[in-house]
Each structure stands twice: as structure tokens, then as C-alpha cells.
mmCIF file with all atom_site columns, C-alpha atoms in Angstrom:
data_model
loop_
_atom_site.group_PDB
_atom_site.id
_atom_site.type_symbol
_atom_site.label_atom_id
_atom_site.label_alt_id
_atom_site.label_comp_id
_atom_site.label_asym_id
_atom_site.label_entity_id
_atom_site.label_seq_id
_atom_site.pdbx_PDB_ins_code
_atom_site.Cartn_x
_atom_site.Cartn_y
_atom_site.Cartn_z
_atom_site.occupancy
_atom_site.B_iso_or_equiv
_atom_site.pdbx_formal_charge
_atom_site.auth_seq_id
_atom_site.auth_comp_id
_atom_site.auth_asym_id
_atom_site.auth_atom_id
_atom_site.pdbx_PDB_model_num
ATOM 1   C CA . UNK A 1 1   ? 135.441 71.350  76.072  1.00 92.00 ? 10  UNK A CA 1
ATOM 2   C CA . UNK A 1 2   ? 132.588 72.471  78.422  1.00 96.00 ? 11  UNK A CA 1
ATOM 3   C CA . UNK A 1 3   ? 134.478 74.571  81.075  1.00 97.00 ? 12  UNK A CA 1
ATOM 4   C CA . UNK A 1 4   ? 137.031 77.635  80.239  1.00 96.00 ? 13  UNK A CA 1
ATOM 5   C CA . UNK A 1 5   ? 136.838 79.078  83.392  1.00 97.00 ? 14  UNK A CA 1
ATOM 6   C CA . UNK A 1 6   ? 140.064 81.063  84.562  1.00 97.00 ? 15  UNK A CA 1
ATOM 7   C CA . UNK A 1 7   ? 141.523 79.882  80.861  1.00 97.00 ? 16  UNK A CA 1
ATOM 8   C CA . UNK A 1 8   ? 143.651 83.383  81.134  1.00 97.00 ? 17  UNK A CA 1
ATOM 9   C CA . UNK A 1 9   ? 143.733 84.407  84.454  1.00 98.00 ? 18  UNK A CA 1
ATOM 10  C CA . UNK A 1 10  ? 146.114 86.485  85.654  1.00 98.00 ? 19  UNK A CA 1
ATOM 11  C CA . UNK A 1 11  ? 147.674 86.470  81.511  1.00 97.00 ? 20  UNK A CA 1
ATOM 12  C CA . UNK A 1 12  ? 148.566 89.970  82.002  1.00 97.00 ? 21  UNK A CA 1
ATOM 13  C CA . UNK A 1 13  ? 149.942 90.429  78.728  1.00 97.00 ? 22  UNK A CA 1
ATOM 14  C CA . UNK A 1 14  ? 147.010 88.843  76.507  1.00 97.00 ? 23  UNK A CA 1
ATOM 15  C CA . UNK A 1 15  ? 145.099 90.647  73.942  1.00 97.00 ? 24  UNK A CA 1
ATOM 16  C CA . UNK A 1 16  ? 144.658 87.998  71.147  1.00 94.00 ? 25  UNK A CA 1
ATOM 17  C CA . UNK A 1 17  ? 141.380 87.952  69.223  1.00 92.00 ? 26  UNK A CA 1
ATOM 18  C CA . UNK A 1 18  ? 139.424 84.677  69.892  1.00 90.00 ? 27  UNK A CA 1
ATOM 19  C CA . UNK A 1 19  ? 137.951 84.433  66.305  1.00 86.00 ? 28  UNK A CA 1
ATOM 20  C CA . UNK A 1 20  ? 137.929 81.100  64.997  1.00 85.00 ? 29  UNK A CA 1
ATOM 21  C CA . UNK A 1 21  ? 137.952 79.271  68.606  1.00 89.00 ? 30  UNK A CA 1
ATOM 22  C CA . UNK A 1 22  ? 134.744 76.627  68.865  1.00 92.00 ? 31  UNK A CA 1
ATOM 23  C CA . UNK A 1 23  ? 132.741 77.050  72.412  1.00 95.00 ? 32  UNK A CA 1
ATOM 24  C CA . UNK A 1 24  ? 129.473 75.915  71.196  1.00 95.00 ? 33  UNK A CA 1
ATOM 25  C CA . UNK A 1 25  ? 129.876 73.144  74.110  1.00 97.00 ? 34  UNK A CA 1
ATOM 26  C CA . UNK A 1 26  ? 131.298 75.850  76.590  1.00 97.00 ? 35  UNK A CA 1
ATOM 27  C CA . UNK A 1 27  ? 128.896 76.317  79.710  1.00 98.00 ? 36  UNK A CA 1
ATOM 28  C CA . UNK A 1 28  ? 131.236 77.907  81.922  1.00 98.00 ? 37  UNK A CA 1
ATOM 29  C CA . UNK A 1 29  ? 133.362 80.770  81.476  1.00 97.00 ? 38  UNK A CA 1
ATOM 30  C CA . UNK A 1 30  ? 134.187 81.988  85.228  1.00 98.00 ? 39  UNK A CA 1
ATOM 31  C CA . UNK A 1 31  ? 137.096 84.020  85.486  1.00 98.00 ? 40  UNK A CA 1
ATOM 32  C CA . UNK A 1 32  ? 138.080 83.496  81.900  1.00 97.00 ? 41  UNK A CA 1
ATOM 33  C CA . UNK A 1 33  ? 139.978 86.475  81.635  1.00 97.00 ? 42  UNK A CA 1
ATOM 34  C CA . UNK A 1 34  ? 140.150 87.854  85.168  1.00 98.00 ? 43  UNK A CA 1
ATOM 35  C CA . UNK A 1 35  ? 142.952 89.731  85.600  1.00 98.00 ? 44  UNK A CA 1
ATOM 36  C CA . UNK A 1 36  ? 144.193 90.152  82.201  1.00 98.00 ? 45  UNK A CA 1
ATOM 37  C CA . UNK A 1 37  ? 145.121 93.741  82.555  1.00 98.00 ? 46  UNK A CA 1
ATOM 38  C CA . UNK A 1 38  ? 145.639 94.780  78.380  1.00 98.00 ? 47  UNK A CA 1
ATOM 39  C CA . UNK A 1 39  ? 142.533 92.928  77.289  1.00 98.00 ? 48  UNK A CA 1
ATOM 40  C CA . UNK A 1 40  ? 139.916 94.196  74.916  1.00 98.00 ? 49  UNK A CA 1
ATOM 41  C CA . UNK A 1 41  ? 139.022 92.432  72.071  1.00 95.00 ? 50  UNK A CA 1
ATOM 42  C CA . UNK A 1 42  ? 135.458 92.072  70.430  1.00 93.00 ? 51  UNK A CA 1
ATOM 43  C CA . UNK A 1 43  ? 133.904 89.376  71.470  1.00 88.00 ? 52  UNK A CA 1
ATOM 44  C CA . UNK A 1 44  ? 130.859 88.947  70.339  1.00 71.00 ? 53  UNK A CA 1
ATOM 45  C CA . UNK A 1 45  ? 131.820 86.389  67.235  1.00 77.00 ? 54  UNK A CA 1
ATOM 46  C CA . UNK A 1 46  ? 132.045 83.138  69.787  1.00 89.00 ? 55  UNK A CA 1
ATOM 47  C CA . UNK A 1 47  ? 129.263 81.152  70.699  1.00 93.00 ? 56  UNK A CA 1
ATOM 48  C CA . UNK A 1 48  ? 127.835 81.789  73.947  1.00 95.00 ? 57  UNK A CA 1
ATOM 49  C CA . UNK A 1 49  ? 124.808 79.953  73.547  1.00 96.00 ? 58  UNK A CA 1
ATOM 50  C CA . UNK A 1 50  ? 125.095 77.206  76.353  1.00 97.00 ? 59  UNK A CA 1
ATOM 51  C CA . UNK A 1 51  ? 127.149 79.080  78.874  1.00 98.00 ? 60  UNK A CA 1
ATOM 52  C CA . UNK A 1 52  ? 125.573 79.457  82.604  1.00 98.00 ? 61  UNK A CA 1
ATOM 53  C CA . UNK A 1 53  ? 128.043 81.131  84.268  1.00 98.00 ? 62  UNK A CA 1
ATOM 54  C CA . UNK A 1 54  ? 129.759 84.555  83.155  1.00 98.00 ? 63  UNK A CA 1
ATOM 55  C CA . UNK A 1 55  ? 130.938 85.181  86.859  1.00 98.00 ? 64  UNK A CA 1
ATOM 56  C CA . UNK A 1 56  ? 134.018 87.214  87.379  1.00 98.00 ? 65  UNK A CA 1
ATOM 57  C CA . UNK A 1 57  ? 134.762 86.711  83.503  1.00 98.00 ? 66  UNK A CA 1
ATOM 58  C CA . UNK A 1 58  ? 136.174 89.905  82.835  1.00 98.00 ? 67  UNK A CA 1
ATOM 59  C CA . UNK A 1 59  ? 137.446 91.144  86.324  1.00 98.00 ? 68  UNK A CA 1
ATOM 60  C CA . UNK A 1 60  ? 139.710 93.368  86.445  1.00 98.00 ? 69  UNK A CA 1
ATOM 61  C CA . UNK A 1 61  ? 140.565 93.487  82.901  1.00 98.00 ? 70  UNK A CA 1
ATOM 62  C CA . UNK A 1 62  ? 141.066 97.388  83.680  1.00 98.00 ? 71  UNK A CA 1
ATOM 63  C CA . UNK A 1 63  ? 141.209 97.877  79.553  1.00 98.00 ? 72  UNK A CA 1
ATOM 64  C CA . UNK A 1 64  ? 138.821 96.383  78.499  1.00 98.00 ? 73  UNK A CA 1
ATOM 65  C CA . UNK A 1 65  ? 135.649 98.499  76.945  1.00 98.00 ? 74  UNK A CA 1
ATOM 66  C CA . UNK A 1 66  ? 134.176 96.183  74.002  1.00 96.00 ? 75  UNK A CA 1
ATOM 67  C CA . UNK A 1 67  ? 130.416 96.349  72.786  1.00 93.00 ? 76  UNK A CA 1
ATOM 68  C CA . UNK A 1 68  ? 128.536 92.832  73.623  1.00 90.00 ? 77  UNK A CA 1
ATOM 69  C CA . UNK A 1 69  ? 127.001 92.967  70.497  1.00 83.00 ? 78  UNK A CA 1
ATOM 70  C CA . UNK A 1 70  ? 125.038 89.862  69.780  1.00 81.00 ? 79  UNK A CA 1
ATOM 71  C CA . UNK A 1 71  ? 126.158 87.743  72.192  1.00 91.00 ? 80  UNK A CA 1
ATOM 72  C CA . UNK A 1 72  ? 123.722 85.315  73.718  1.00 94.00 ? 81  UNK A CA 1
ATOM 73  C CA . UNK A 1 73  ? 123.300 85.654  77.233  1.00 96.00 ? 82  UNK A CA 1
ATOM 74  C CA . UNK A 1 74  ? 119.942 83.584  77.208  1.00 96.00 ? 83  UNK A CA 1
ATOM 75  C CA . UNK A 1 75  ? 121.531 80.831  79.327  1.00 98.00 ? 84  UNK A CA 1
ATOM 76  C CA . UNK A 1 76  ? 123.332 83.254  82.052  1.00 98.00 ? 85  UNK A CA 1
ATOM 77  C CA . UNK A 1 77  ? 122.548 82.948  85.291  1.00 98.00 ? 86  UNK A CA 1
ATOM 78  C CA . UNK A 1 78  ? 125.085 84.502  86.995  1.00 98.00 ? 87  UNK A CA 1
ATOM 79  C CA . UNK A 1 79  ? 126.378 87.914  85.761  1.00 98.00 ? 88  UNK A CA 1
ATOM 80  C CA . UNK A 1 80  ? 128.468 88.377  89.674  1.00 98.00 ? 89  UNK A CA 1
ATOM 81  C CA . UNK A 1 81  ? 131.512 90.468  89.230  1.00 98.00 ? 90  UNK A CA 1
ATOM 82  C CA . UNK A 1 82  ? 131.269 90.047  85.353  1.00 98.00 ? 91  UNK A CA 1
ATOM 83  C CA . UNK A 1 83  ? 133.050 93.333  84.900  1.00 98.00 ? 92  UNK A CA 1
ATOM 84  C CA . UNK A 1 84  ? 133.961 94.371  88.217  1.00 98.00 ? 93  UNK A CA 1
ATOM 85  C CA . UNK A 1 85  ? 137.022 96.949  88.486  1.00 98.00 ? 94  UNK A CA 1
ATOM 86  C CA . UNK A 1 86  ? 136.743 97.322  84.626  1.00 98.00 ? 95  UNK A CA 1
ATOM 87  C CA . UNK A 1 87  ? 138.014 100.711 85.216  1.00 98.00 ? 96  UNK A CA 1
ATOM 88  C CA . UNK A 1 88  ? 137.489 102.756 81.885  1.00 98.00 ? 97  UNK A CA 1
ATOM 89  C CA . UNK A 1 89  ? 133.998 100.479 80.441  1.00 98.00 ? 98  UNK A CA 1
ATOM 90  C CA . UNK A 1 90  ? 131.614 102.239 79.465  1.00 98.00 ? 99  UNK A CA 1
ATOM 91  C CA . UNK A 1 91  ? 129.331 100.272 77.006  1.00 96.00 ? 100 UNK A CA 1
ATOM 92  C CA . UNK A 1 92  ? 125.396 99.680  76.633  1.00 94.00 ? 101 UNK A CA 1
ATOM 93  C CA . UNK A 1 93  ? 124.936 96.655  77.892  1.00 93.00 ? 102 UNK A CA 1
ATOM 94  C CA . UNK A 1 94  ? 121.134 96.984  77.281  1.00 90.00 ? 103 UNK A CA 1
ATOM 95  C CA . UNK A 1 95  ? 121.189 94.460  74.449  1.00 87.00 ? 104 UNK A CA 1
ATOM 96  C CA . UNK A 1 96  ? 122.418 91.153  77.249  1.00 91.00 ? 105 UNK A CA 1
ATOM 97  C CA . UNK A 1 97  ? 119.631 88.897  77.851  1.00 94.00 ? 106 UNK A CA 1
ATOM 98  C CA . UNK A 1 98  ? 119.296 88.798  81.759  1.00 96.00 ? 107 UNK A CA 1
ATOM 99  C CA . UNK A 1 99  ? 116.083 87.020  81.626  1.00 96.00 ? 108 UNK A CA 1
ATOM 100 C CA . UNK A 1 100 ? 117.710 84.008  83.645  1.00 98.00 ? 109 UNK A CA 1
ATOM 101 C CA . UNK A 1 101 ? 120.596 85.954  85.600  1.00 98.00 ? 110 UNK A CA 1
ATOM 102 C CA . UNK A 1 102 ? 119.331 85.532  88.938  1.00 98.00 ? 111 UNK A CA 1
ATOM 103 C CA . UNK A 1 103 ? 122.762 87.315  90.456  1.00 98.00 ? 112 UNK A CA 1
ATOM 104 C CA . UNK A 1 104 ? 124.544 90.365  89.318  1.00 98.00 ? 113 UNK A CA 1
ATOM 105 C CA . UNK A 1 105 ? 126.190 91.376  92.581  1.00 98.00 ? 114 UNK A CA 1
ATOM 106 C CA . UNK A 1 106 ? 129.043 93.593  91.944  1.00 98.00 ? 115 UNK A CA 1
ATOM 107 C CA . UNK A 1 107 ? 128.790 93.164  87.963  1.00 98.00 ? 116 UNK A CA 1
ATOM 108 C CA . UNK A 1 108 ? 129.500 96.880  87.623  1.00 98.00 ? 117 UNK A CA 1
ATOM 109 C CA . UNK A 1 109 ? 131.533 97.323  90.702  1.00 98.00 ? 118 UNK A CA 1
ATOM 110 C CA . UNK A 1 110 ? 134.563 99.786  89.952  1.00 98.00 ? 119 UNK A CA 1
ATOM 111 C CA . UNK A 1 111 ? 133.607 100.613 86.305  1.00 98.00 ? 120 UNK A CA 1
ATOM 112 C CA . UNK A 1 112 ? 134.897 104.463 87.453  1.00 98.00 ? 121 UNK A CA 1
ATOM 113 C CA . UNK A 1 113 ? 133.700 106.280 83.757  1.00 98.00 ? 122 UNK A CA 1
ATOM 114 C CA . UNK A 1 114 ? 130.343 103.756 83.643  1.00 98.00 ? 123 UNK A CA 1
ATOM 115 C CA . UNK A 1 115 ? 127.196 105.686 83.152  1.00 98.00 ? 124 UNK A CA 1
ATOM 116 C CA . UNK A 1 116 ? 124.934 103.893 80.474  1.00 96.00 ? 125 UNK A CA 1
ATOM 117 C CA . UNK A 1 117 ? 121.001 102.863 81.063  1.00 94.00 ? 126 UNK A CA 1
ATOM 118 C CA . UNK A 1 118 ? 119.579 99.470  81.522  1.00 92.00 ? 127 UNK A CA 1
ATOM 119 C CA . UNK A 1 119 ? 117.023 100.356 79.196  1.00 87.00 ? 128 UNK A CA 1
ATOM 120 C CA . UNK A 1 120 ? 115.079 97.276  78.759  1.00 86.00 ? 129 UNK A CA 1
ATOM 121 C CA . UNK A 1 121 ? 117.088 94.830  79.860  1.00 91.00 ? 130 UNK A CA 1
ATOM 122 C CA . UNK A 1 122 ? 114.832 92.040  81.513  1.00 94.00 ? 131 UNK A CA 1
ATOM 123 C CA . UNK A 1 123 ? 116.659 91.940  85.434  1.00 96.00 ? 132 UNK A CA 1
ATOM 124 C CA . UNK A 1 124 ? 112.918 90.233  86.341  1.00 96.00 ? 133 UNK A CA 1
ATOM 125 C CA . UNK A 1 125 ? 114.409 86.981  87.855  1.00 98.00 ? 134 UNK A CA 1
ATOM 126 C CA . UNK A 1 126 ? 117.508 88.857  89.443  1.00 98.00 ? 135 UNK A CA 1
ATOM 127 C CA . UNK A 1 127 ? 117.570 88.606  92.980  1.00 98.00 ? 136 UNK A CA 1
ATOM 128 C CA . UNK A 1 128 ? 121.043 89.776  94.395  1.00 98.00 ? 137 UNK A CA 1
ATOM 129 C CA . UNK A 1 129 ? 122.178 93.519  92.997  1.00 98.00 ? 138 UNK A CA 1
ATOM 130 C CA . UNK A 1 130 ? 124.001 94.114  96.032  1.00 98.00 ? 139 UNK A CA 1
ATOM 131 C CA . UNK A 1 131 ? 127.606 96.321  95.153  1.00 98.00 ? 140 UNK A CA 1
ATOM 132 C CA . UNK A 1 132 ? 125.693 96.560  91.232  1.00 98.00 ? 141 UNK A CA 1
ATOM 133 C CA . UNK A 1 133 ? 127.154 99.992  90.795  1.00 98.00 ? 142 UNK A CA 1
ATOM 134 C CA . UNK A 1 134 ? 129.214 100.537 93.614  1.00 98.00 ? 143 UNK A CA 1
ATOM 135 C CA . UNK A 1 135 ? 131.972 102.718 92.983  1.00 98.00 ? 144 UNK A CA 1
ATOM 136 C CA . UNK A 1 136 ? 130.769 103.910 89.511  1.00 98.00 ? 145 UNK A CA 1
ATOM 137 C CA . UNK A 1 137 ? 132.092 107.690 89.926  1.00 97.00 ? 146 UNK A CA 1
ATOM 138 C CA . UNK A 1 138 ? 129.974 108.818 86.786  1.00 98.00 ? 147 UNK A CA 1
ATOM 139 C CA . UNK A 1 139 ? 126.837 106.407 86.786  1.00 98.00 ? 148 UNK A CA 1
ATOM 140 C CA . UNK A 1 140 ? 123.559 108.930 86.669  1.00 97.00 ? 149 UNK A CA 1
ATOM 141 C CA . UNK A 1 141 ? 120.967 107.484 84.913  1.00 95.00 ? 150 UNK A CA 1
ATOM 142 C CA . UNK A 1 142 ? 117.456 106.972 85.825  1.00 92.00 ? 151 UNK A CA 1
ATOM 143 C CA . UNK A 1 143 ? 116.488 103.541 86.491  1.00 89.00 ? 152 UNK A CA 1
ATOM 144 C CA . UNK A 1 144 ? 113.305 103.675 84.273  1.00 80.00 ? 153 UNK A CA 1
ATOM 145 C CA . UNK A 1 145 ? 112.174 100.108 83.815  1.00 81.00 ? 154 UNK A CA 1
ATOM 146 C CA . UNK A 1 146 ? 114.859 98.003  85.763  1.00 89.00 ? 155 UNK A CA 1
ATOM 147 C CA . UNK A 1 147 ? 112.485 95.362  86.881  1.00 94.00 ? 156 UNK A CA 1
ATOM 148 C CA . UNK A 1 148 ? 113.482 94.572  90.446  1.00 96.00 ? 157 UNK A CA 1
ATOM 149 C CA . UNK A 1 149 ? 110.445 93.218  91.714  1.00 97.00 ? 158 UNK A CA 1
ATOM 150 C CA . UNK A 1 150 ? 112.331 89.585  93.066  1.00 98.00 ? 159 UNK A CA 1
ATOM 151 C CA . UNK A 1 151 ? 115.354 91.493  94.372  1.00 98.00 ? 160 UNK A CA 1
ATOM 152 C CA . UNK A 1 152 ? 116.006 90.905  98.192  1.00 98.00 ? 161 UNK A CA 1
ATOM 153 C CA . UNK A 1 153 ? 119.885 92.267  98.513  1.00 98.00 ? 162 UNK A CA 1
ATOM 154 C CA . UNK A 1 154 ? 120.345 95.912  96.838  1.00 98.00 ? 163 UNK A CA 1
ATOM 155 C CA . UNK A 1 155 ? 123.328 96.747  99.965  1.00 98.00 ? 164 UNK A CA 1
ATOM 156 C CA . UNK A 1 156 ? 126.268 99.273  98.727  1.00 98.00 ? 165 UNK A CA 1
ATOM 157 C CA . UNK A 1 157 ? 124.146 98.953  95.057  1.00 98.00 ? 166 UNK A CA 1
ATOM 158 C CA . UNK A 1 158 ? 124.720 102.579 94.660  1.00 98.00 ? 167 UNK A CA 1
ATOM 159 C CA . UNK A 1 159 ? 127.545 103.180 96.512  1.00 98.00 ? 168 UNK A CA 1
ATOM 160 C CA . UNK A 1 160 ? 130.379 105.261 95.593  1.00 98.00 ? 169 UNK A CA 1
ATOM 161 C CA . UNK A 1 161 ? 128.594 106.709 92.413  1.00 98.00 ? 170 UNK A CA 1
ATOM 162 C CA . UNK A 1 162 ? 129.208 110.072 93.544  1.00 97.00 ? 171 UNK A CA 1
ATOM 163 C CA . UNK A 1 163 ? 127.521 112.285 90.519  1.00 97.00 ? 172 UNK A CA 1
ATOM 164 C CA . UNK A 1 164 ? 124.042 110.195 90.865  1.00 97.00 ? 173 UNK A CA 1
ATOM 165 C CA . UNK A 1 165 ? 120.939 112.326 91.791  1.00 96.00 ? 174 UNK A CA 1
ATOM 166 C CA . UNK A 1 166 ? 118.091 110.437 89.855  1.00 95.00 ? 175 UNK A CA 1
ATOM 167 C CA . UNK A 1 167 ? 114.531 109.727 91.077  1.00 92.00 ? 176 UNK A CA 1
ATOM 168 C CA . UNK A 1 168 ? 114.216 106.138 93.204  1.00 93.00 ? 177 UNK A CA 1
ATOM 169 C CA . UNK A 1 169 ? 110.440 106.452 92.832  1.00 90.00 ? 178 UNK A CA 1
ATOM 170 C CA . UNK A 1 170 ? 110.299 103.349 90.374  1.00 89.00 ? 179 UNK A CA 1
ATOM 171 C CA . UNK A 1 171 ? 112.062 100.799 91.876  1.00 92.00 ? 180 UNK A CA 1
ATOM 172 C CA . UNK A 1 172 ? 110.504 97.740  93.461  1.00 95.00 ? 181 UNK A CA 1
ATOM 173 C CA . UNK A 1 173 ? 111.381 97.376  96.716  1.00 96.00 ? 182 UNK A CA 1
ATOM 174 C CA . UNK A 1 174 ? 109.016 95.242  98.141  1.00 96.00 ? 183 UNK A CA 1
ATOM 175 C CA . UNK A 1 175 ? 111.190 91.939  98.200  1.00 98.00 ? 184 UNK A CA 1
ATOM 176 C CA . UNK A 1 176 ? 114.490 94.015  99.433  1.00 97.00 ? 185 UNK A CA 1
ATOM 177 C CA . UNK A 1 177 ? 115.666 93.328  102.885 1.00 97.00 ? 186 UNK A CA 1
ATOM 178 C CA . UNK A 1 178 ? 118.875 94.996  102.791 1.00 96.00 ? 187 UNK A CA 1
ATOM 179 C CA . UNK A 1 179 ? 120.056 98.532  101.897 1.00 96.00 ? 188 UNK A CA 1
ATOM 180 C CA . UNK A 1 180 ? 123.176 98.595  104.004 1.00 97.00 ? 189 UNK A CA 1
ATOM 181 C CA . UNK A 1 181 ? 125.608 101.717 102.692 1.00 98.00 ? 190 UNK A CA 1
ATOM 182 C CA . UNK A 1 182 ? 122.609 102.295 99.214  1.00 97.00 ? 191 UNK A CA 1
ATOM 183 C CA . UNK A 1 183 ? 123.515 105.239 98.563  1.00 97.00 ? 192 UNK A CA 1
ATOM 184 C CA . UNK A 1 184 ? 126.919 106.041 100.505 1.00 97.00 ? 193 UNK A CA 1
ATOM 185 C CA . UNK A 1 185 ? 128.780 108.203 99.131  1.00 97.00 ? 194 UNK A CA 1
ATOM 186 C CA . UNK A 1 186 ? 126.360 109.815 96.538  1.00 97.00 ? 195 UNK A CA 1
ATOM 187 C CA . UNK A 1 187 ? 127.217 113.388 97.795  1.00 96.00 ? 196 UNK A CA 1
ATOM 188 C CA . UNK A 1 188 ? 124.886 114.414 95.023  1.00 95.00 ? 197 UNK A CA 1
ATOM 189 C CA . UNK A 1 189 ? 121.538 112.611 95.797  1.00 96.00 ? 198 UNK A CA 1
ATOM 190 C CA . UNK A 1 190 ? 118.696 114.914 96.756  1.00 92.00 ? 199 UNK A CA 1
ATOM 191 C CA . UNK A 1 191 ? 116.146 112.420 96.466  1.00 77.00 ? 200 UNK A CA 1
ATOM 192 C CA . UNK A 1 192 ? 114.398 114.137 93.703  1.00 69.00 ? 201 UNK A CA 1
ATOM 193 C CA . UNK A 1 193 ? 116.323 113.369 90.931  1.00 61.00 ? 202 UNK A CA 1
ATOM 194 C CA . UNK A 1 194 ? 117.861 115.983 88.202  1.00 54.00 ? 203 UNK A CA 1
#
């Protein structure tokens, strides 16, 4: 089997461990759990290795707030609406490999209690982080070293996150061409940060 996508959509009543399951051919896992309201299980056991596509994987798995441990992201390319309306996560998600995610547009989108740093997390190929963080009541962390030197869409990236008020000063901009609705919403931006 090389494609799980939308395995458990809309399985609103799944919460099973996957431990034991073999997806060391799997390289798509789109929508594999979208919609499965009472997930959250660890996940970090099952090989990952040769998946491309995480898209909409977890959407709207409102539950779910699991570490990514270990995982292997090295493959991703497309982190889009990974964890979008995952109301209540709030893990570091430093530790994915991003180095080949070229889109992450609305990955975050909705995660209401989210407020963890990127840290290090190599976003140097990303081009699309258009609704990143959008809606992300608590997200107020400096951006540090997000590389976002390639990124051309950053529209409604901010939007929503109400409590942010962190300096901009050290994100690449250069490439952007949109920043329709940034910051809408962020009631506590001053521009200077803290």
C-alpha cells in the first residue's frame, strides 16, 4: 500500500493506536484522519519515511495534541492544512524536518491555545505560508530564525492571533507579494514587539 489518504475520514469515533501497522511503502497520507473528532494517539512509532504529502492529515481532529517525536518528515512537501482547526494543539513542532515542504498554507490555521516557536525548523524551501497561523488566539512568539527568504504568499499568516505583539524585523520579505489581512485582527501588535 502506497496511498492512505482519507483512510479515516470523517471516523468520528476513532482513537485506536496504529502500532504495529507497516507504511514503509506509504507516500501519501492526505486527509488520513481529517475529521476524526476524538483522535489523539502517538504517532510517532510508524514509518514516515517515504511519504510526500501530509496535507490536511489531521484536520479537524479538534482532540488531537500528540508530540511528533521522531517522525521523519524528510520527504514532506506539503505540510497545507496539516493541523488546521486542531483546536486545543499545542506541541513543539520544532523537531519536523521542513527542509522539502514547499507549502504550509493554513498548517496551523485554528489551533486556538497554539503558541510554540519554530525554533530551527528549516522553512528555507517553503514558499506559500499564507493562513500559517491564522486564527491562533494565543500564538506570541518571536519568529527568530524562520527562514522565509523563498516565501511569496504570507496573506491572513497572522491573522486572528489576537495576543501577538512580537518584533517583524527578521523576516524575509523580499520574495512576498501578498500580505492581504497579515496581521488582522492582532489588536495587540504595536510593531515593536514585547
Amino acid at each position: 500500500v502506497t496511498n492512505v489518504s482519507k483512510l479515516f475520514k470523517d471516523c468520528t469515533s476513532f482513537n485506536k493506536s496504529l502500532t504495529g501497522i507497516d507504511t514503509k511503502k506509504v507516500t501519501t497520507m492526505e486527509s488520513m484522519f481529517q475529521g476524526c473528532v476524538l483522535y489523539n494517539q502517538y504517532l510517532a512509532d510508524i514509518d514516515t519515511s517515504k511519504v510526500t504529502t501530509m496535507e490536511s492529515m489531521f484536520q479537524g481532529c479538534v482532540l488531537y495534541n500528540q508530540s511528533f517525536g521522531s517522525i521523519d518528515t524528510s520527504k514532506v512537501t506539503t505540510m497545507k492544512n496539516m493541523l488546521k482547526d486542531c483546536k486545543v494543539f499545542n506541541q513543539n513542532i520544532e523537531s519536523l524536518e521542513a527542509g522539502s515542504v514547499t507549502d504550509m498554507e493554513g498548517m496551523l490555521h485554528g489551533c486556538e491555545l497554539y503558541n510554540q516557536s519554530f525554533g530551527s525548523m528549516d522553512t528555507s524551501n517553503v514558499t506559500n505560508m499564507s493562513h500559517l497561523l491564522k486564527g491562533c488566539n494565543k500564538y506570541n512568539q518571536s519568529f527568530g530564525a524562520l527562514k522565509t527568504q523563498n516565501v511569496k504568499n504570507m496573506e491572513s499568516m497572522l491573522e486572528g492571533c489576537s495576543e501577538f505583539n512580537q518584533s517583524l524585523q527578521s523576516l524575509d520579505t523580499g520574495k512576498v507579494h501578498s500580505f492581504k489581512n497579515f496581521l488582522k485582527g492582532c489588536v495587540e501588535f504595536n510593531g515593536r514587539g514585547g
